[in-house]
JSON list of C-alpha atoms in Angstrom, two decimals:
[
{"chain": "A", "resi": 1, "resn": "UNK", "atom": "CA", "xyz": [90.01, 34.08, 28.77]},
{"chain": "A", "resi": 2, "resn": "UNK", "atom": "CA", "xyz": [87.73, 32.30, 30.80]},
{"chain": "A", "resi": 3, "resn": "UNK", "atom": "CA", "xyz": [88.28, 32.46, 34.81]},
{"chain": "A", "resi": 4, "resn": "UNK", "atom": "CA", "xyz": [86.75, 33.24, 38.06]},
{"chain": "A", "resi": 5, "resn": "UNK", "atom": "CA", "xyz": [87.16, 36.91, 39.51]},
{"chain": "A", "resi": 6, "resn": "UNK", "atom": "CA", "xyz": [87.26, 38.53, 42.67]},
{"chain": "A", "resi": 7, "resn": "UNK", "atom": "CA", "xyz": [87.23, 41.94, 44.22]},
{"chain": "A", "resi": 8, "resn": "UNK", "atom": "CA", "xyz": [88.07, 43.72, 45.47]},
{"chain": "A", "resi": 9, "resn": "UNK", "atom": "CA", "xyz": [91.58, 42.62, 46.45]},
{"chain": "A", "resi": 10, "resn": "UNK", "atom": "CA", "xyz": [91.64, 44.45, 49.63]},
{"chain": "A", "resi": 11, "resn": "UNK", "atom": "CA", "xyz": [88.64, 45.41, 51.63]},
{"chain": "A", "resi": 12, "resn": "UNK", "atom": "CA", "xyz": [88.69, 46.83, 54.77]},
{"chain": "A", "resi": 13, "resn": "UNK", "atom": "CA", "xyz": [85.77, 46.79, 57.71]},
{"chain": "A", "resi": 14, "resn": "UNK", "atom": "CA", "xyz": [84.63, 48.77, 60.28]},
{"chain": "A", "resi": 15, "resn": "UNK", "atom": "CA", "xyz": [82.76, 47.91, 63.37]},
{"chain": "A", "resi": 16, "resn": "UNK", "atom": "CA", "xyz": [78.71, 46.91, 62.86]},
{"chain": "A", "resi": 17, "resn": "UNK", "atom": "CA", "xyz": [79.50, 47.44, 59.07]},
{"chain": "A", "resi": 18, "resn": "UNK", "atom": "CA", "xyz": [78.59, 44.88, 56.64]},
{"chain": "A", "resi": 19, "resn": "UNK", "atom": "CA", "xyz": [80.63, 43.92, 53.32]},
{"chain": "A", "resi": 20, "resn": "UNK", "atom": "CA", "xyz": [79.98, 42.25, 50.64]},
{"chain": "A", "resi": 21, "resn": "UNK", "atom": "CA", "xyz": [82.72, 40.70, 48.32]},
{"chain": "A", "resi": 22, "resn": "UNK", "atom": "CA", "xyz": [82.44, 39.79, 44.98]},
{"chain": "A", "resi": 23, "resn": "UNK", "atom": "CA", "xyz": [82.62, 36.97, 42.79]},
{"chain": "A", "resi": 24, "resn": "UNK", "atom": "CA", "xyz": [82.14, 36.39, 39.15]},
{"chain": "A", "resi": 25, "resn": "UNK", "atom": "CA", "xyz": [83.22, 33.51, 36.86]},
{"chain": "A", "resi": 26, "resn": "UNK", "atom": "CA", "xyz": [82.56, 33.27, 33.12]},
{"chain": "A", "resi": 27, "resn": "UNK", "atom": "CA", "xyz": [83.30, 29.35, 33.24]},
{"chain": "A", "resi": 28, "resn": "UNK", "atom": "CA", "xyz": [79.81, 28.57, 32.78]},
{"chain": "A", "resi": 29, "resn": "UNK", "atom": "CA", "xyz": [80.07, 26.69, 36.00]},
{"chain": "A", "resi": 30, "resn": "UNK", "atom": "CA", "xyz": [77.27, 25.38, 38.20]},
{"chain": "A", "resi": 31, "resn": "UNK", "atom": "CA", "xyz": [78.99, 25.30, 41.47]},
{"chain": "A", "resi": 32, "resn": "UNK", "atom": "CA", "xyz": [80.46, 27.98, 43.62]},
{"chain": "A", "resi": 33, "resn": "UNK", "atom": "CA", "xyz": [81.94, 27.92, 46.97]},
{"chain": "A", "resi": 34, "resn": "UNK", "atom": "CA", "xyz": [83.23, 30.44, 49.55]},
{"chain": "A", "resi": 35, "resn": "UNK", "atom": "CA", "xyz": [86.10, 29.62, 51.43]},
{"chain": "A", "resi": 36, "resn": "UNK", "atom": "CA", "xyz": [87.69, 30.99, 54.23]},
{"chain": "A", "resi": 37, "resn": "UNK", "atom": "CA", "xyz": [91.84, 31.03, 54.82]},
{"chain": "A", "resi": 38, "resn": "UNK", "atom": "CA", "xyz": [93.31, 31.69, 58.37]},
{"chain": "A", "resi": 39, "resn": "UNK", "atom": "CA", "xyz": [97.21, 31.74, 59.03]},
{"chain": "A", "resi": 40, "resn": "UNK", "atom": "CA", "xyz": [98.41, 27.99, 60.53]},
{"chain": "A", "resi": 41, "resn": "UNK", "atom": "CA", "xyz": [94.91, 26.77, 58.79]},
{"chain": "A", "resi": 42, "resn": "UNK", "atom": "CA", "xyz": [93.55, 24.41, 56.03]},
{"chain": "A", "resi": 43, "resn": "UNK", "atom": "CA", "xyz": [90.73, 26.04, 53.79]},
{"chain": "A", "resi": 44, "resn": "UNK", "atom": "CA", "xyz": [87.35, 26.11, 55.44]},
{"chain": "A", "resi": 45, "resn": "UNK", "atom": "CA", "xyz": [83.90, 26.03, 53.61]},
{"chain": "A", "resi": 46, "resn": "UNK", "atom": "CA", "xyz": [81.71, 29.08, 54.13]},
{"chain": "A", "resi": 47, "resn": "UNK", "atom": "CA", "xyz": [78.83, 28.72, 51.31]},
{"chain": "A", "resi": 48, "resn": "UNK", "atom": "CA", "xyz": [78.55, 26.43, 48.62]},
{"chain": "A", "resi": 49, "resn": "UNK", "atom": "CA", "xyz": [75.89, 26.81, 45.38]},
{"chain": "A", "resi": 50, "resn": "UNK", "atom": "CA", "xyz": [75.68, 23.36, 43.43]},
{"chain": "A", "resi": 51, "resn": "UNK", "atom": "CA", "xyz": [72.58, 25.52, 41.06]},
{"chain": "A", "resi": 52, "resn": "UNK", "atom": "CA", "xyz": [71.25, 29.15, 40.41]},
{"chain": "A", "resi": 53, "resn": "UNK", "atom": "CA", "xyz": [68.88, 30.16, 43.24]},
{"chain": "A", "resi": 54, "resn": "UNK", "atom": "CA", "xyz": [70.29, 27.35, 46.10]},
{"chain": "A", "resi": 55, "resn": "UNK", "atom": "CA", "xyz": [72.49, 27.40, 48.09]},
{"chain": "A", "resi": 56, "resn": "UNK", "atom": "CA", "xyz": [74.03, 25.64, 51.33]},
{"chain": "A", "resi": 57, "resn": "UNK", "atom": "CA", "xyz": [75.91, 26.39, 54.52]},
{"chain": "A", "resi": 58, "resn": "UNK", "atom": "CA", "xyz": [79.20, 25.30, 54.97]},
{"chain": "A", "resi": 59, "resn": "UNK", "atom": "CA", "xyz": [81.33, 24.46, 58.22]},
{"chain": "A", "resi": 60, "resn": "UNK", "atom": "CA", "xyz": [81.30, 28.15, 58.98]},
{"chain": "A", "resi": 61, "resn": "UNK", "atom": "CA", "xyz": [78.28, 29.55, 57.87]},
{"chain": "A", "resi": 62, "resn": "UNK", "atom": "CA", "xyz": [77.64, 31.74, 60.90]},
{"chain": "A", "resi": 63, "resn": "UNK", "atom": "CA", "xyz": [78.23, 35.38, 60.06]},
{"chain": "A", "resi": 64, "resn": "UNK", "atom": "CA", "xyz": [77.75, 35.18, 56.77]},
{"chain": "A", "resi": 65, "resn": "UNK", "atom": "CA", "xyz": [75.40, 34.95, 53.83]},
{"chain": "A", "resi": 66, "resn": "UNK", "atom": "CA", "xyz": [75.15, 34.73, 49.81]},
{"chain": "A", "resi": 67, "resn": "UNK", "atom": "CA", "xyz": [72.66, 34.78, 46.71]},
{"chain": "A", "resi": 68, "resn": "UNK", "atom": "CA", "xyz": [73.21, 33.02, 43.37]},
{"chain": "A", "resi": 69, "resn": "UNK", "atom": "CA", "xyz": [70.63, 34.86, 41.57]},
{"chain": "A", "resi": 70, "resn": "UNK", "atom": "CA", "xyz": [72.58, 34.48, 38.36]},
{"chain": "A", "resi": 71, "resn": "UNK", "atom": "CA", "xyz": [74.48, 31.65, 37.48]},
{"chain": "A", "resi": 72, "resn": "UNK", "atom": "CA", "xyz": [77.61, 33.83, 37.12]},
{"chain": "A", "resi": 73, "resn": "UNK", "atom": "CA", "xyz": [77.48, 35.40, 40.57]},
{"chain": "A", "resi": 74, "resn": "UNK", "atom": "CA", "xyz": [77.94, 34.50, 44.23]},
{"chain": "A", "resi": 75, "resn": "UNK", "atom": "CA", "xyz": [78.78, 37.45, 45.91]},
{"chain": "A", "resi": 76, "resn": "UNK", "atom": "CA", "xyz": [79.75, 36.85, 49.99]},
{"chain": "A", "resi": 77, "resn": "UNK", "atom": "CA", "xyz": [78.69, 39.33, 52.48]},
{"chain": "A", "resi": 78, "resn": "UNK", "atom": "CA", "xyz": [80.38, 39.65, 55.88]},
{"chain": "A", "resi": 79, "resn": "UNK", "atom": "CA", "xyz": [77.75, 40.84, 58.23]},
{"chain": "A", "resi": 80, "resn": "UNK", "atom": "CA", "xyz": [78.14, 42.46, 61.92]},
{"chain": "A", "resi": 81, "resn": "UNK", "atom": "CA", "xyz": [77.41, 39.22, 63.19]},
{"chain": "A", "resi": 82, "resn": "UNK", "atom": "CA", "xyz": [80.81, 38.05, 62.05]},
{"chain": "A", "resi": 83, "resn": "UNK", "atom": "CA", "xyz": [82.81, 38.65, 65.53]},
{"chain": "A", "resi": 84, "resn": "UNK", "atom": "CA", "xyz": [86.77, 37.71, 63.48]},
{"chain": "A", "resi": 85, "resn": "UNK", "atom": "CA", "xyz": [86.34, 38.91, 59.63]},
{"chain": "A", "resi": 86, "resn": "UNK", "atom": "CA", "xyz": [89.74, 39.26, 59.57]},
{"chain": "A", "resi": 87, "resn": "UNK", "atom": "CA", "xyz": [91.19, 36.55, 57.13]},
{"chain": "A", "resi": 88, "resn": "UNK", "atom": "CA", "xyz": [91.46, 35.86, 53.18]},
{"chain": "A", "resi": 89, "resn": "UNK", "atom": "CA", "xyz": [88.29, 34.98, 51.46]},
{"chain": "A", "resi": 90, "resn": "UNK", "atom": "CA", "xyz": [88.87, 32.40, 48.40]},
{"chain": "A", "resi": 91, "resn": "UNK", "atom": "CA", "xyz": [85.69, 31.76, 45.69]},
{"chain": "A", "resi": 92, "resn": "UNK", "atom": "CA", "xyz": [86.20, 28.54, 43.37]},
{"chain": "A", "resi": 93, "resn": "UNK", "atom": "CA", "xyz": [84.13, 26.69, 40.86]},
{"chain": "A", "resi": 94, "resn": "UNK", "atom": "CA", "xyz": [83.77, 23.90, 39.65]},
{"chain": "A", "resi": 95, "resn": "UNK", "atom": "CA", "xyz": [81.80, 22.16, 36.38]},
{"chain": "A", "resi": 96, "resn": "UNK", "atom": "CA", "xyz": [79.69, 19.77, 39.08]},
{"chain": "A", "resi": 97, "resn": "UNK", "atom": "CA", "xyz": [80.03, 17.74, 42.29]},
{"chain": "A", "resi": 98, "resn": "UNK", "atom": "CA", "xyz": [83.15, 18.41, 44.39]},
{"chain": "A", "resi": 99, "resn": "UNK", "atom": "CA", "xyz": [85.59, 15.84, 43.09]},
{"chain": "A", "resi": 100, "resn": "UNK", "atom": "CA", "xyz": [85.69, 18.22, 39.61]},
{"chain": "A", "resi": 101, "resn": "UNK", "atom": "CA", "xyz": [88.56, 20.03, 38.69]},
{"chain": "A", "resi": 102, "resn": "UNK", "atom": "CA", "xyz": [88.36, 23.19, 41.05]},
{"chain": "A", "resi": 103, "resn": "UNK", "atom": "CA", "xyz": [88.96, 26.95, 39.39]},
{"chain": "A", "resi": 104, "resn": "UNK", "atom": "CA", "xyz": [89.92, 29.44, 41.97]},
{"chain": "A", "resi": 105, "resn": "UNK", "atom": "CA", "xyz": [89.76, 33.48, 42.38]},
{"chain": "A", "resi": 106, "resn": "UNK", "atom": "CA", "xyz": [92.80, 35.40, 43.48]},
{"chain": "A", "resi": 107, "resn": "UNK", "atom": "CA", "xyz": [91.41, 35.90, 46.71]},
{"chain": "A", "resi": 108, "resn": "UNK", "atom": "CA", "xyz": [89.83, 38.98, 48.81]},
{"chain": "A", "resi": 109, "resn": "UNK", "atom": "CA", "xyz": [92.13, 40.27, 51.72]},
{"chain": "A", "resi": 110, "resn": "UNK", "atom": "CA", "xyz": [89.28, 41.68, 54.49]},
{"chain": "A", "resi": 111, "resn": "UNK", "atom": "CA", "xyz": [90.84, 43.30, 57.44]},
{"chain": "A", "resi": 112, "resn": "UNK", "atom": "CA", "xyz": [89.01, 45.04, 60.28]},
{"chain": "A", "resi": 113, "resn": "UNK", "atom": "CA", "xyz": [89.97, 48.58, 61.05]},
{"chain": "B", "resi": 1, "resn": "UNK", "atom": "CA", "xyz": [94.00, 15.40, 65.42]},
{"chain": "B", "resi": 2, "resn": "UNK", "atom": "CA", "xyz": [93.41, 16.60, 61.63]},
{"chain": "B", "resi": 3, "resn": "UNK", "atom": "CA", "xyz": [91.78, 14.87, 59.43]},
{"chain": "B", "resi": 4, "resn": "UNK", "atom": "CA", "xyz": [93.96, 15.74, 56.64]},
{"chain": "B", "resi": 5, "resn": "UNK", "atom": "CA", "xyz": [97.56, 16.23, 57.82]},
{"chain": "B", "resi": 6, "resn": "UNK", "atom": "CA", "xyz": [100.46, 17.52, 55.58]},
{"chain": "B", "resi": 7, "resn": "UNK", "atom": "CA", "xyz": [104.03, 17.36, 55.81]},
{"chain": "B", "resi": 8, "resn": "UNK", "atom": "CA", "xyz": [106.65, 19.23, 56.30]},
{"chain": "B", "resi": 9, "resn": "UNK", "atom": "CA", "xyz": [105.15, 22.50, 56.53]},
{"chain": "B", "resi": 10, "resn": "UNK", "atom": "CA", "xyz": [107.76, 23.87, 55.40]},
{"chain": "B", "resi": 11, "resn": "UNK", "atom": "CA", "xyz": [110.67, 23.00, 53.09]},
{"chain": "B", "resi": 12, "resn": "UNK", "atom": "CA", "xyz": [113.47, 24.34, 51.50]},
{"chain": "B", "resi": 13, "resn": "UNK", "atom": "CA", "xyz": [115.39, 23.20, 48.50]},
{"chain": "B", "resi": 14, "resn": "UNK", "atom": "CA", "xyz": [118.48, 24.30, 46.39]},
{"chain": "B", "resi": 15, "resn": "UNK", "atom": "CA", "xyz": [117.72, 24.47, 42.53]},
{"chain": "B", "resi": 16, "resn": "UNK", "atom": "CA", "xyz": [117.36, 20.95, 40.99]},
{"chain": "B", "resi": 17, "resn": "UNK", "atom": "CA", "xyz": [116.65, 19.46, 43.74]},
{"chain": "B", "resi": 18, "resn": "UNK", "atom": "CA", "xyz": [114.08, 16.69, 44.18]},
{"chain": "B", "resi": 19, "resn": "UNK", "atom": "CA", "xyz": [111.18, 17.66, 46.28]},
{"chain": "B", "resi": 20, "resn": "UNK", "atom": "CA", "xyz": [108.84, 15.45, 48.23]},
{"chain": "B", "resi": 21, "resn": "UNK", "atom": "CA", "xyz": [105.49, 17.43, 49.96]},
{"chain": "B", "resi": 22, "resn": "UNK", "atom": "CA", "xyz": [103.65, 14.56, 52.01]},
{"chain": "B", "resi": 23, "resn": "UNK", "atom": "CA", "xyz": [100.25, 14.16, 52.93]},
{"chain": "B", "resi": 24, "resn": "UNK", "atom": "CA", "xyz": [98.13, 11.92, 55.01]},
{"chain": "B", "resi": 25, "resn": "UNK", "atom": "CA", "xyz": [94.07, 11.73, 55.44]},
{"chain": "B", "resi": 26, "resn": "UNK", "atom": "CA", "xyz": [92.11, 9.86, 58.36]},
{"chain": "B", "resi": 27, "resn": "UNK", "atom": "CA", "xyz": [88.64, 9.65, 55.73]},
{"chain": "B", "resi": 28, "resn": "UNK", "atom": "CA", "xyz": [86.98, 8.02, 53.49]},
{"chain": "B", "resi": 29, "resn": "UNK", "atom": "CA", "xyz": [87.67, 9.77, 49.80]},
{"chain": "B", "resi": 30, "resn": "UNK", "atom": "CA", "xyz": [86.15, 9.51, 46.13]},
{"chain": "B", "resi": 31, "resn": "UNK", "atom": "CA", "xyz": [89.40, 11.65, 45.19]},
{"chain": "B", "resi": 32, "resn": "UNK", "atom": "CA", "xyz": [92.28, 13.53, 46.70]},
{"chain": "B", "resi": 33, "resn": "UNK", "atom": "CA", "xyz": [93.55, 17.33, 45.35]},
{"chain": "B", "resi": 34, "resn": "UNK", "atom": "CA", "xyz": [97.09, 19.18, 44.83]},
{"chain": "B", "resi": 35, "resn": "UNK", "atom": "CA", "xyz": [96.65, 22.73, 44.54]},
{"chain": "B", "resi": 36, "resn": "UNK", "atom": "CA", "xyz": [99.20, 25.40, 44.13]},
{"chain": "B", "resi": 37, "resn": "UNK", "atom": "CA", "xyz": [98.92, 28.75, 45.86]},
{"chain": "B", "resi": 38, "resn": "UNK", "atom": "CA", "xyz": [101.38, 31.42, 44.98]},
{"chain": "B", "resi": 39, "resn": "UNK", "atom": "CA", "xyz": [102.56, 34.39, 47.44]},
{"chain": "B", "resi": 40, "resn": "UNK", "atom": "CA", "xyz": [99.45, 36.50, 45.61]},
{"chain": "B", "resi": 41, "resn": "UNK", "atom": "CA", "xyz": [97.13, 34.04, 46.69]},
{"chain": "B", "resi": 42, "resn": "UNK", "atom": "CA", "xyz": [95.88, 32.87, 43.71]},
{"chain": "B", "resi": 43, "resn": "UNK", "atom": "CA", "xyz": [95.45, 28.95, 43.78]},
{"chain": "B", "resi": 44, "resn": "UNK", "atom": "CA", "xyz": [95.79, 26.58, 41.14]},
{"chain": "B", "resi": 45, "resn": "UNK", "atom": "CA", "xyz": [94.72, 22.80, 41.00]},
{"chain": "B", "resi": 46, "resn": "UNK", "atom": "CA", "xyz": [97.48, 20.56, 40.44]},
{"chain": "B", "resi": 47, "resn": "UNK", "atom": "CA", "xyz": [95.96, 17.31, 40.28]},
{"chain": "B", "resi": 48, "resn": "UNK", "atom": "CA", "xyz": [92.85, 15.53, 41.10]},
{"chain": "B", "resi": 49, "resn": "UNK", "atom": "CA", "xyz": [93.71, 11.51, 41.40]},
{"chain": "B", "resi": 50, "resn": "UNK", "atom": "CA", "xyz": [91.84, 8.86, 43.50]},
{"chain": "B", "resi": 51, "resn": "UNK", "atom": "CA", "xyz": [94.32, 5.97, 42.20]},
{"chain": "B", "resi": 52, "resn": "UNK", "atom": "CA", "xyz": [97.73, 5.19, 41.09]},
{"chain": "B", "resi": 53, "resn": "UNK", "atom": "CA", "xyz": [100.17, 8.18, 39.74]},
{"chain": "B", "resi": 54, "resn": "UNK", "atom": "CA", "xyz": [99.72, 11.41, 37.75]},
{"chain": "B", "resi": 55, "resn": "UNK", "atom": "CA", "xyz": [101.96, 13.25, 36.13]},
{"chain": "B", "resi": 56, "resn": "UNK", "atom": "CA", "xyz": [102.24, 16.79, 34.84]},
{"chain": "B", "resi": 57, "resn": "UNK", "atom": "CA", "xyz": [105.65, 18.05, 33.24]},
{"chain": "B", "resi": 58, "resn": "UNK", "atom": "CA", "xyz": [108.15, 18.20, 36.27]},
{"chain": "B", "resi": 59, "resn": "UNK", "atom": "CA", "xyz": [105.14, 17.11, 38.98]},
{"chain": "B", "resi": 60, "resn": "UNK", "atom": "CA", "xyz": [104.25, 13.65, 39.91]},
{"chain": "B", "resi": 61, "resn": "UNK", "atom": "CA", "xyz": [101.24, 13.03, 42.21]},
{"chain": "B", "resi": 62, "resn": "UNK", "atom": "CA", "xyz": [100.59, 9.52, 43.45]},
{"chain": "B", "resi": 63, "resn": "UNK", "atom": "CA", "xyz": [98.09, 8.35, 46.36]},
{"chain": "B", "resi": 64, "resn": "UNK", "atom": "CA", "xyz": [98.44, 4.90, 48.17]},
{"chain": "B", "resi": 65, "resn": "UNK", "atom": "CA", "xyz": [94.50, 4.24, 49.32]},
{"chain": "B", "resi": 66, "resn": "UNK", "atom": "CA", "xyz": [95.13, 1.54, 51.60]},
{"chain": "B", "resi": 67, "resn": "UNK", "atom": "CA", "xyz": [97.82, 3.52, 53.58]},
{"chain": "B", "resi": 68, "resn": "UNK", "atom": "CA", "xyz": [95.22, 6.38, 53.10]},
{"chain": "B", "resi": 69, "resn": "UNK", "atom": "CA", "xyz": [98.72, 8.69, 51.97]},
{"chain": "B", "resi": 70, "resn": "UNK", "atom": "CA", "xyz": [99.82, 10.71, 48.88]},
{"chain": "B", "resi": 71, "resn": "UNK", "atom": "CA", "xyz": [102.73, 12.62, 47.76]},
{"chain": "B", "resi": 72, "resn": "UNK", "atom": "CA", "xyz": [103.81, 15.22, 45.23]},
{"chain": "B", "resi": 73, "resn": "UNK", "atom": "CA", "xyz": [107.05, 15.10, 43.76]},
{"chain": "B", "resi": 74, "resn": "UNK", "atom": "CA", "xyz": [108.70, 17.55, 41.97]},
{"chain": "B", "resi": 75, "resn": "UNK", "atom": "CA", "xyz": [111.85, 17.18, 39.63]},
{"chain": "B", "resi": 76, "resn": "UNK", "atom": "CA", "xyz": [113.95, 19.64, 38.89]},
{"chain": "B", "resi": 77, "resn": "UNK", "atom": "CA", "xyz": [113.20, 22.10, 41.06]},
{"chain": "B", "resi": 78, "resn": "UNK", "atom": "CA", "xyz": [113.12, 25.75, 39.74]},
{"chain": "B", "resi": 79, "resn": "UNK", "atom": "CA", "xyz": [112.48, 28.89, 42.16]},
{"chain": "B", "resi": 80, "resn": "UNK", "atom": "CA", "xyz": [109.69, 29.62, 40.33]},
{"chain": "B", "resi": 81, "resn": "UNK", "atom": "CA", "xyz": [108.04, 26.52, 42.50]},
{"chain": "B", "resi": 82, "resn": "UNK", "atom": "CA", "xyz": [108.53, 28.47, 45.19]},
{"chain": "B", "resi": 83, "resn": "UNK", "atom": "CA", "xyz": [104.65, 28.56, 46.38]},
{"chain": "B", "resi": 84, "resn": "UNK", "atom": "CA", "xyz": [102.42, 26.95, 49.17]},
{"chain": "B", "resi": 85, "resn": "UNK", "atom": "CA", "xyz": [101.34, 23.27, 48.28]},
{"chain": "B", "resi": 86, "resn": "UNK", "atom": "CA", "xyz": [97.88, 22.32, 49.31]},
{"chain": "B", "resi": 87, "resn": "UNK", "atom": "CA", "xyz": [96.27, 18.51, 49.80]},
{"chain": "B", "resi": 88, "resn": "UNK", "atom": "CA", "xyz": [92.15, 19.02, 49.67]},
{"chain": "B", "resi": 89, "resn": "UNK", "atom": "CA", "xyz": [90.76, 14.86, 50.59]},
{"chain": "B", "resi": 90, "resn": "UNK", "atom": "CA", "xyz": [87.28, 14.93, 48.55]},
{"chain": "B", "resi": 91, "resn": "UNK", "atom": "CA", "xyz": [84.99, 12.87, 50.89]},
{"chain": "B", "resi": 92, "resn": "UNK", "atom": "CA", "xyz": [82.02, 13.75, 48.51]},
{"chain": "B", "resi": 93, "resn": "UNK", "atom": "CA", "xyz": [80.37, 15.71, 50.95]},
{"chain": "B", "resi": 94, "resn": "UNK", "atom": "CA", "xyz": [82.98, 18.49, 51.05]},
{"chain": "B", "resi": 95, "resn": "UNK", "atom": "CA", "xyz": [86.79, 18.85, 50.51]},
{"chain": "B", "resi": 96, "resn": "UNK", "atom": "CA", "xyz": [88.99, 18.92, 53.60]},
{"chain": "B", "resi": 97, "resn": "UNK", "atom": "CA", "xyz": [91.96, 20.53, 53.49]},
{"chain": "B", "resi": 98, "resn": "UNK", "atom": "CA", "xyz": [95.52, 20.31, 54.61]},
{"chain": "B", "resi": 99, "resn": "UNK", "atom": "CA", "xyz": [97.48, 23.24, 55.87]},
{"chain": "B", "resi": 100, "resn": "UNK", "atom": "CA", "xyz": [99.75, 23.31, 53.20]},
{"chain": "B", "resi": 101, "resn": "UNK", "atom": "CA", "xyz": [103.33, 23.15, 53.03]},
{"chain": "B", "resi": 102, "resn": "UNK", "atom": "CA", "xyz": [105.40, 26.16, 51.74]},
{"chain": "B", "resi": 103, "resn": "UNK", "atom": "CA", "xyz": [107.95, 25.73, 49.77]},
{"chain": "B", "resi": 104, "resn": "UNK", "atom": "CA", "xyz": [110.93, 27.75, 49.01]},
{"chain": "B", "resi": 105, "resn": "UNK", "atom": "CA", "xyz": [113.25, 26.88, 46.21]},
{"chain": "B", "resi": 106, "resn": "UNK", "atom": "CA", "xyz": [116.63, 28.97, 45.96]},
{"chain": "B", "resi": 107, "resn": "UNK", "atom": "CA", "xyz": [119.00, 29.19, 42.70]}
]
């Protein structure tokens, strides 16, 4: 079955680490995006990659970066620089432009310890 | 103010009860979004519509551009509705989104 996938479920960080969280789809999708869920909050943009090897900063870029070296793969890393990790990390997909039908992952859980 | 503002934020219902989630937008869209996110977290799209009514078994989306409003209906609710309801306005730059409303559906 065709679908996007994320791990891991949980992930836990410690101070100065970085993390990286993954996410695959076998959709054959062009675009990916990285959102970012807070309790109280609506969804907010991280990343977005509309093609293989580009990619574009969100509302909330800051702390965080990506690759889309394969068209399959747009894994998120969480660096030090990232002050409140603490929050659940969507990935979607979609066939094109943003007004597409959007495919979502279950979701990463990152907590700092 | 938000620019995409839902309501209520949270609702609860008896079985077969007909449900109304609400939500409003200040901007300019190509296209508003219904997605369904489950106590996992997993989300599902719903609808996409940027006119008139869709419907989808027991849900019913419809958006009102002038008034810059849409609504989700469901009939017949079931528990297993029981999830967080999410409006996304598509201003073709990005998608903003709502803060969903959670909904809890009880036999």
């Amino acid at each position: 079955d065709g679908g996007i996938t994320q791990s891991p479920k949980y992930l836990f960080r410690k101070e100065g680490q970085n993390v990286t969280l993954s996410c695959e789809q076998n959709l054959n999708h062009d675009a990916m995006y990285w959102y970012r869920q807070d309790p109280g909050q609506g969804l907010r943009l991280i990343y977005y990659s509309q093609i293989v090897n580009d990619f574009q900063k969100g509302d909330i870029a800051e702390g965080y970066s990506v690759s889309r070296e394969k068209k399959e793969s747009f894994p998120l890393t969480v660096t030090s620089a990232q002050k409140n990790p603490t929050a659940f990390y969507l990935c979607a997909s979609s066939t094109g432009p943003v007004d597409e039908k959007l495919f979502f992952g279950s979701g990463t859980q990152l907590s700092v310890l | 103010k938000n620019e995409v503002e839902q309501s209520p934020q949270n609702l609860t219902a008896q079985e077969e009860e007909f449900i109304t989630i609400n939500c409003s937008y200040s901007v300019g869209i190509s296209a508003l979004h219904w997605l369904q996110q489950h106590p996992g977290g997993g989300i599902v799209s719903l609808f996409m519509l940027s006119s008139g009514k869709k419907k989808h078994g027991r849900l019913i989306a419809t958006i009102n551009i002038q008034e810059k409003h849409s609504s989700l209906h469901i009939t017949a609710s079931h528990p297993r509705d029981s999830a967080v309801y999410i409006c996304a306005a598509d201003n073709t730059d990005k998608l903003i989104f709502g803060t969903g409303t959670r909904l809890q559906v009880f036999p």
